[in-house]
Coordinates of C-alpha atoms in Angstrom, one line a residue:
Chain A
L1 CA 120.3 120.2 111.4
N2 CA 116.9 119.0 112.3
L3 CA 117.7 115.5 113.4
G4 CA 115.5 115.3 116.5
R5 CA 116.6 115.2 120.1
R6 CA 117.9 111.6 120.1
S7 CA 120.2 112.2 117.2
Q8 CA 121.4 115.5 118.6
R9 CA 122.3 113.7 121.9
S10 CA 124.1 111.0 120.1
G11 CA 126.0 113.0 117.5
L12 CA 127.3 111.7 114.2
Q13 CA 130.9 111.1 115.0
G14 CA 130.7 107.5 116.4
D15 CA 130.6 104.2 114.7
L16 CA 127.1 103.9 113.3
L17 CA 125.4 101.1 111.3
W18 CA 122.8 102.6 109.0
G19 CA 119.9 100.8 107.4
L20 CA 118.1 102.2 104.4
G21 CA 114.8 102.7 106.2
A22 CA 113.5 104.5 109.3
S23 CA 113.9 101.5 111.6
G24 CA 117.5 101.0 110.8
P25 CA 118.8 97.7 109.4
R26 CA 116.1 95.2 108.6
Q27 CA 116.2 91.5 107.8
R28 CA 114.3 90.0 104.8
T29 CA 113.2 86.6 106.1
G30 CA 112.6 83.3 104.5
T31 CA 109.0 84.2 103.5
D32 CA 110.4 87.1 101.3
P33 CA 110.9 86.3 97.6
H34 CA 114.5 87.5 98.1
P35 CA 115.6 86.6 101.6
D36 CA 118.8 88.1 103.1
F37 CA 120.5 84.7 103.5
D38 CA 123.8 86.4 104.4
G39 CA 122.2 88.8 107.0
A40 CA 120.6 92.2 107.2
S41 CA 122.4 95.0 105.2
A42 CA 123.9 98.0 107.0
F43 CA 126.4 100.7 106.0
E44 CA 128.9 102.0 108.4
T45 CA 129.8 105.6 109.1
T46 CA 132.4 106.7 111.6
S47 CA 132.4 110.5 111.1
K48 CA 130.1 113.4 110.2
A49 CA 131.8 113.5 106.8
E50 CA 130.8 109.9 106.1
V51 CA 127.2 110.6 107.2
D52 CA 127.2 113.5 104.7
R53 CA 128.3 111.2 101.9
F54 CA 125.7 108.6 103.0
M55 CA 122.9 111.2 102.9
G56 CA 124.2 112.6 99.6
I57 CA 123.7 109.3 97.9
R58 CA 120.4 108.6 99.6
G59 CA 119.1 112.0 98.7
R60 CA 119.0 111.0 95.1
S61 CA 116.2 108.5 95.6
S62 CA 114.7 109.0 99.1
P63 CA 115.3 112.6 100.2
K64 CA 112.2 112.7 102.5
S65 CA 112.7 109.2 104.0
N66 CA 114.0 108.7 107.5
H67 CA 117.1 106.5 107.9
G68 CA 117.9 104.9 111.1
A69 CA 121.3 103.9 112.6
I70 CA 122.2 101.6 115.4
T71 CA 125.4 100.7 117.2
R72 CA 127.5 97.6 117.6
A73 CA 126.9 97.7 121.3
Q74 CA 123.1 97.4 120.6
L75 CA 123.8 94.5 118.3
A76 CA 125.9 92.7 121.0
E77 CA 123.1 93.1 123.5
K78 CA 120.8 91.3 121.1
G79 CA 123.2 88.5 120.3
L80 CA 124.0 89.8 116.8
V81 CA 127.2 90.8 115.1
A82 CA 128.0 92.8 112.0
V83 CA 130.5 91.3 109.5
E84 CA 132.0 93.2 106.6
T85 CA 130.7 92.0 103.2
P86 CA 131.0 93.3 99.6
S87 CA 128.3 95.5 98.1
D88 CA 127.9 97.2 94.8
N89 CA 125.5 99.8 96.2
A90 CA 126.5 103.3 95.3
L91 CA 127.0 103.9 99.1
S92 CA 130.0 101.6 98.7
T93 CA 131.1 102.1 95.2
E94 CA 130.7 105.9 95.1
A95 CA 130.7 107.1 98.8
G96 CA 133.3 104.5 99.9
L97 CA 131.3 103.3 102.9
K98 CA 131.8 99.8 104.2
H99 CA 128.9 97.4 103.9
Y100 CA 128.1 94.9 106.7
S101 CA 125.8 91.9 107.1
I102 CA 124.2 91.6 110.5
R103 CA 124.0 88.0 111.6
P104 CA 123.6 85.9 114.8
A105 CA 126.8 86.2 116.9
D106 CA 127.2 82.4 116.9
S107 CA 127.1 82.3 113.0
P108 CA 129.3 85.1 111.8
D109 CA 130.5 83.5 108.5
P110 CA 128.7 85.4 105.7
N111 CA 129.4 82.5 103.3
V112 CA 127.2 80.2 105.4
K113 CA 123.5 80.8 104.5
L114 CA 121.3 81.7 107.4
T115 CA 118.4 79.3 108.1
S116 CA 114.8 80.5 108.2
E117 CA 115.0 80.3 112.0
Q118 CA 118.2 82.4 112.1
M119 CA 116.7 85.0 109.7
D120 CA 113.6 85.2 111.9
F121 CA 115.9 85.6 114.9
V122 CA 117.8 88.5 113.3
K123 CA 114.6 90.2 112.2
A124 CA 113.1 89.9 115.7
Q125 CA 116.2 91.3 117.4
L126 CA 116.5 94.2 114.9
D127 CA 112.8 95.0 115.2
A128 CA 113.3 95.2 119.0
T129 CA 116.3 97.6 118.6
R130 CA 115.5 101.3 118.5
P131 CA 117.7 103.4 116.3
V132 CA 120.0 105.8 118.1
I133 CA 119.6 108.3 115.2
Q134 CA 117.0 108.9 112.6
A135 CA 117.7 111.4 109.9
K136 CA 116.6 112.4 106.4
P137 CA 118.8 113.4 103.5
K138 CA 116.9 116.7 103.2
D139 CA 118.1 117.5 106.8
F140 CA 121.6 117.5 105.2
G141 CA 120.6 119.6 102.3
C142 CA 120.5 116.5 100.0
G143 CA 117.8 115.7 97.5
Chain B
V1 CA 101.3 70.5 105.2
V2 CA 101.0 74.0 103.9
E3 CA 98.8 74.4 100.8
R4 CA 99.6 77.0 98.2
V5 CA 97.2 77.8 95.4
V6 CA 97.8 80.0 92.3
F7 CA 95.1 80.8 89.7
R8 CA 96.0 82.5 86.4
G9 CA 93.9 82.4 83.3
K10 CA 92.8 78.9 82.4
H11 CA 94.9 77.2 85.1
L12 CA 95.0 76.7 88.8
A13 CA 97.9 75.0 90.5
V14 CA 97.7 73.6 94.0
A15 CA 100.8 72.6 96.0
R16 CA 100.7 70.5 99.1
G17 CA 104.2 69.7 100.4
A18 CA 106.0 68.5 97.3
R19 CA 102.8 67.4 95.5
L20 CA 101.6 69.5 92.7
E21 CA 98.1 69.3 91.1
L22 CA 96.9 71.3 88.0
F23 CA 93.3 72.2 87.3
E24 CA 91.9 73.7 84.1
V25 CA 88.8 75.9 83.7
A26 CA 85.9 74.3 81.9
G27 CA 82.8 76.5 82.0
E28 CA 82.0 77.4 85.6
M29 CA 84.2 74.6 87.1
L30 CA 87.9 73.7 87.2
H31 CA 88.8 70.1 86.7
G32 CA 92.0 68.3 87.5
V33 CA 94.2 67.7 84.4
G34 CA 97.4 66.3 86.0
G35 CA 100.0 66.5 88.6
G36 CA 103.4 65.5 89.8
E37 CA 106.1 65.6 92.4
A38 CA 108.4 68.5 92.9
P39 CA 112.0 67.9 94.0
G40 CA 111.1 69.2 97.5
D41 CA 108.4 71.0 99.5
I42 CA 107.0 73.8 97.4
A43 CA 107.4 77.2 98.9
A44 CA 106.4 79.4 95.9
L45 CA 104.9 78.7 92.5
C46 CA 103.5 80.4 89.4
V47 CA 101.3 79.0 86.7
A48 CA 101.1 80.1 83.1
P49 CA 97.6 81.4 82.1
H50 CA 97.4 79.6 78.8
A51 CA 99.6 76.5 79.1
P52 CA 99.9 73.7 81.6
W53 CA 103.2 75.0 82.9
V54 CA 104.2 75.7 86.5
V55 CA 107.4 77.2 87.9
G56 CA 108.3 76.7 91.6
R57 CA 111.0 76.5 94.2
D58 CA 111.7 75.3 97.7
A59 CA 111.9 77.5 100.8
E60 CA 115.7 77.6 100.9
H61 CA 116.0 78.6 97.2
R62 CA 118.1 75.4 96.6
Q63 CA 116.5 75.0 93.2
V64 CA 114.0 76.5 90.8
W65 CA 112.2 74.1 88.6
W66 CA 109.4 73.9 86.1
W67 CA 106.8 71.3 85.7
R68 CA 104.9 70.6 82.5
Q69 CA 102.1 68.2 81.8
D70 CA 104.0 66.5 79.0
D71 CA 107.5 66.1 80.4
G72 CA 107.3 66.5 84.2
V73 CA 109.9 68.3 86.3
R74 CA 113.0 70.1 85.0
I75 CA 115.5 71.9 87.2
L76 CA 116.2 75.4 85.9
A77 CA 118.6 76.9 88.4
R78 CA 120.6 76.2 91.5
P79 CA 122.8 78.5 93.6
A80 CA 126.0 79.3 91.8
A81 CA 127.8 80.3 95.0
A82 CA 127.2 80.4 98.7
R83 CA 125.8 83.9 98.6
D84 CA 123.8 83.3 95.4
H85 CA 120.2 82.2 94.8
A86 CA 117.7 82.2 92.1
I87 CA 114.1 83.4 91.9
G88 CA 111.8 82.0 89.3
S89 CA 108.5 83.4 87.9
L90 CA 106.5 83.5 84.7
V91 CA 105.7 86.5 82.5
E92 CA 103.4 86.8 79.5
I93 CA 104.6 88.9 76.5
D94 CA 102.3 89.2 73.5
G95 CA 100.5 86.1 74.5
E96 CA 103.6 83.9 75.0
S97 CA 104.7 82.7 78.4
F98 CA 108.3 83.0 79.4
V99 CA 110.0 81.7 82.5
A100 CA 111.9 84.6 84.2
L101 CA 115.0 83.5 86.2
S102 CA 116.6 86.2 88.4
Q103 CA 120.1 85.1 89.4
S104 CA 123.7 86.2 89.4
G105 CA 123.1 89.6 88.0
R106 CA 120.9 88.5 85.1
L107 CA 117.2 88.2 84.5
R108 CA 116.9 85.4 81.9
L109 CA 113.6 85.0 79.9
V110 CA 113.3 81.4 78.8
R111 CA 110.8 80.1 76.2
S112 CA 108.9 76.9 76.7
D113 CA 111.3 75.0 74.4
G114 CA 114.1 75.9 76.8
T115 CA 115.8 78.5 74.5
E116 CA 116.8 81.9 76.0
A117 CA 114.8 84.8 74.6
A118 CA 116.6 87.5 76.6
A119 CA 119.2 88.1 79.3
L120 CA 118.7 91.4 81.0
V121 CA 121.3 93.1 83.1
I122 CA 120.1 93.5 86.7
D123 CA 123.3 94.1 88.6
R124 CA 124.8 97.3 87.2
P125 CA 124.5 100.2 87.7
I126 CA 121.7 99.1 90.1
R127 CA 121.5 95.7 91.6
W128 CA 117.9 94.4 91.3
A129 CA 116.2 91.2 92.5
C130 CA 113.2 90.5 90.4
H131 CA 110.4 88.9 92.5
G132 CA 107.8 88.5 89.9
F133 CA 105.3 90.1 87.4
A134 CA 101.7 91.1 87.3
L135 CA 99.9 91.3 84.0
L136 CA 98.1 94.6 83.3
P137 CA 95.8 96.0 80.7
G138 CA 97.2 97.2 77.4
G139 CA 100.1 94.7 77.1
R140 CA 101.8 96.2 80.2
V141 CA 103.3 94.4 83.1
A142 CA 104.0 95.4 86.7
V143 CA 107.5 94.3 87.7
L144 CA 108.0 93.6 91.4
G145 CA 111.3 93.3 93.2
N146 CA 113.8 95.1 95.4
I147 CA 117.0 97.0 94.9
A148 CA 119.9 95.4 96.8
D149 CA 120.2 96.4 100.5
E150 CA 116.9 98.3 100.4
P151 CA 114.2 97.2 103.0
T152 CA 111.4 98.4 100.7
D153 CA 110.1 96.6 97.6
L154 CA 109.7 98.4 94.4
V155 CA 107.1 98.0 91.6
F156 CA 107.2 99.7 88.2
V157 CA 105.2 99.4 85.0
L158 CA 106.5 98.6 81.6
P159 CA 105.1 97.6 78.2
A160 CA 105.7 93.9 78.5
R161 CA 107.5 93.7 75.1
T162 CA 110.1 96.1 76.5
L163 CA 111.5 93.1 78.3
L164 CA 112.6 91.8 74.9
S165 CA 114.0 95.1 73.7
G166 CA 117.6 94.7 74.9
P167 CA 119.7 93.7 77.8
D168 CA 119.4 97.2 79.5
A169 CA 115.6 97.4 79.6
I170 CA 115.3 97.0 83.3
Q171 CA 118.4 99.2 84.1
R172 CA 117.0 102.0 81.9
T173 CA 113.8 102.0 83.9
L174 CA 115.6 101.8 87.3
V175 CA 117.8 104.7 86.3
A176 CA 114.8 106.7 85.2
I177 CA 113.1 106.0 88.5
R178 CA 116.2 107.1 90.4
A179 CA 116.1 110.3 88.4
H180 CA 112.5 110.9 89.4
D181 CA 111.2 110.4 85.8
P182 CA 107.5 111.1 86.1
T183 CA 106.6 109.0 83.1
V184 CA 107.5 105.7 84.9
S185 CA 104.7 104.5 87.1
H186 CA 106.3 103.1 90.2
D187 CA 105.9 102.8 94.0
R188 CA 107.9 101.7 97.0
A189 CA 106.8 100.2 100.3
L190 CA 107.8 97.5 102.7
T191 CA 105.1 95.3 101.3
L192 CA 103.2 96.0 98.1
V193 CA 101.4 94.0 95.4
A194 CA 100.0 95.1 92.1
G195 CA 97.4 94.0 89.6
P196 CA 95.0 95.1 86.8
G197 CA 92.3 97.6 87.6
P198 CA 89.2 98.6 85.6
G199 CA 89.8 100.2 82.2
D200 CA 93.4 101.3 81.8
T201 CA 94.3 101.3 85.4
L202 CA 96.7 99.7 87.8
V203 CA 95.7 98.7 91.4
V204 CA 98.4 98.7 94.1
L205 CA 98.0 97.5 97.7
R206 CA 100.7 98.8 99.9
N207 CA 101.8 98.8 103.6
P208 CA 104.6 101.2 104.4
E209 CA 104.5 100.4 108.1
A210 CA 106.5 103.2 109.9
E211 CA 108.6 104.3 106.9
E212 CA 106.3 107.2 105.8
P213 CA 105.6 109.5 108.8
P214 CA 103.4 112.6 108.3
P215 CA 105.2 115.2 106.2
D216 CA 107.1 117.9 107.9
P217 CA 105.0 121.1 108.3
D218 CA 107.6 123.2 106.5
D219 CA 107.5 121.0 103.4
E220 CA 105.2 121.6 100.5
A221 CA 102.7 118.8 100.0
D222 CA 103.7 118.2 96.4
E223 CA 107.3 117.4 97.5
Y224 CA 105.9 114.0 98.6
P225 CA 104.6 111.2 96.4
D226 CA 100.9 111.0 96.2
T227 CA 101.0 107.6 97.8
W228 CA 102.9 108.8 100.9
G229 CA 101.6 107.4 104.1
L230 CA 98.8 105.3 102.5
R231 CA 98.2 101.9 103.9
G232 CA 95.7 100.4 101.7
A233 CA 94.9 100.5 98.0
Y234 CA 95.0 102.9 95.1
L235 CA 94.2 102.9 91.4
R236 CA 96.4 104.8 88.9
D237 CA 95.5 105.6 85.3
L238 CA 98.3 104.1 83.2
T239 CA 97.9 106.7 80.4
S240 CA 97.8 109.9 82.5
G241 CA 99.6 108.7 85.5
A242 CA 96.9 110.2 87.7
M243 CA 95.8 108.5 90.9
V244 CA 92.1 107.9 90.4
D245 CA 91.2 106.2 93.7
R246 CA 92.7 106.0 97.2
T247 CA 91.3 103.6 99.8
P248 CA 92.8 103.3 103.3
W249 CA 92.5 99.6 104.1
D250 CA 94.1 97.7 106.9
V251 CA 94.3 94.4 105.0
R252 CA 96.9 91.8 105.6
F253 CA 98.4 90.4 102.4
A254 CA 101.7 88.7 101.6
K255 CA 104.3 89.6 99.0
L256 CA 103.3 88.3 95.5
A257 CA 99.7 87.9 96.4
A258 CA 97.4 88.4 93.5
A259 CA 95.4 91.7 93.4
A260 CA 92.8 93.1 91.1
A261 CA 90.2 95.8 91.0
T262 CA 87.0 96.2 89.0
A263 CA 84.6 99.2 88.9
R264 CA 82.9 97.8 91.9
V265 CA 85.4 95.9 94.1
L266 CA 89.0 95.6 95.2
A267 CA 90.2 92.0 95.6
V268 CA 93.5 90.6 97.1
E269 CA 94.7 87.2 98.2
V270 CA 95.1 87.0 102.0
P271 CA 96.0 84.2 104.3
G272 CA 93.3 81.5 103.9
G273 CA 91.5 83.1 100.9
V274 CA 90.6 86.3 99.1
D275 CA 89.3 89.5 100.6
V276 CA 86.8 91.3 98.3
R277 CA 86.0 94.9 99.3
D278 CA 83.0 96.8 97.9
R279 CA 84.5 100.1 96.7
A280 CA 81.3 102.0 97.4
T281 CA 80.4 100.7 100.9
G282 CA 83.7 99.4 102.2
A283 CA 82.1 96.1 103.1
V284 CA 84.6 93.2 103.0
E285 CA 83.8 89.6 102.1
H286 CA 86.4 87.0 103.0
V287 CA 86.0 84.2 100.5
L288 CA 87.4 81.2 102.3
G289 CA 90.0 79.1 100.5
A290 CA 89.7 81.0 97.3
A291 CA 92.4 82.0 94.8
L292 CA 92.3 85.1 92.5
D293 CA 92.8 85.2 88.8
A294 CA 93.7 88.9 88.6
L295 CA 93.6 89.5 84.9
G296 CA 90.4 87.5 84.5
A297 CA 88.8 89.2 87.6
R298 CA 87.5 86.0 89.0
L299 CA 87.9 83.7 91.9
A300 CA 88.4 79.9 92.1
I301 CA 86.5 78.6 95.2
P302 CA 87.1 75.0 96.5
E303 CA 84.1 72.7 96.0
G304 CA 84.6 69.2 97.1
S305 CA 87.6 67.8 95.1
S306 CA 87.2 70.5 92.4
W307 CA 86.9 74.2 92.2
R308 CA 84.2 76.6 91.0
V309 CA 84.7 79.8 89.2
R310 CA 83.0 83.0 90.4
A311 CA 83.4 86.3 88.6
L312 CA 84.1 89.5 90.6
P313 CA 81.3 92.1 90.4
Q314 CA 82.0 94.4 87.5

């Protein structure tokens, strides 16, 4: 696998929260036409087999695009928390991966809409978090 | 108080706080024809090109409303659940304006008499949030939005009347895009806007930020989309699908900003006005306070308490 040095160091066995872009999970803020009122989306993998399934689904649409993953420890350092929420993305419905919403640690209830200020906070904290892994579906033979 | 201005066809709408004012083109000027109060501070609005009809919402998406000159404000949608919210916009199909309401897995097209013309499925198999539309030449429309959980926005082009062809019209297109169907013009980027170009072309302005790094050296160039890595603008021929112009341009624009191109210039709404770039020289003029009517390829420029119309160079 050509995952780069950071990903080789970190491995794929741990608990990882993947975003669907190179930077990892990202927050759509209140200026977006469709804000993430419940928090930034992430999909969890806990094993190489789950990463394979993640990349298999992503390879259908974005085989050349990098995907970034971060850890819960990184979230905690930034005052954030990931809470499980439903998703009808194929990553959940077909690959069986759990979907999480990343929110301020002091507002974990996903049924409570984040305010514009809270969405800005989540975005700023995630933007300041470097992914521990970046990988492309094609690195896994997908797409 | 933040001012928002939208210019489409005959009409220009100005929002300041909750106050809405409507102007209408008369020769080279726009004159006020009415106004009203929205239910709250206006965070987004659209105006119909041929009718005194405005759709807007507040910043928290608590309600989407329309305002019409003859009957004032009407609430169209409120959140149905804690994790639900609506997006409202306007789209023209064969010269008729429809309100488009994206909420709870449906994109509903509503006529001016309040009747529902269509209810398109936008939750299965792919969950889609429809942000808005840009009218294009040849009865086409660019549809802007995002697939759930994706950080990037997606734009694709349809014949506008396809939106009335059945409840699966959007899903058919999304599935075709996922299957890499080359006949569907589309693009993805963290920020992108679209509009009409000269002749039978589409102009797209895009900013992929760090999502599109240089291709791997062991990959073939044609394995990547022809837009890969471009921050700036391009024109695409809507008949052949060929990219006919590619302009790197570090311009700062917001989502749903109006954009247009003529044979001579590229134009896009930016904070505080419109940037107009000469396609031959690259010189950029910032037209302070202006709004862009993309399909009409013209600007509205504030002049005292009114507005003056200025055509883009053709």
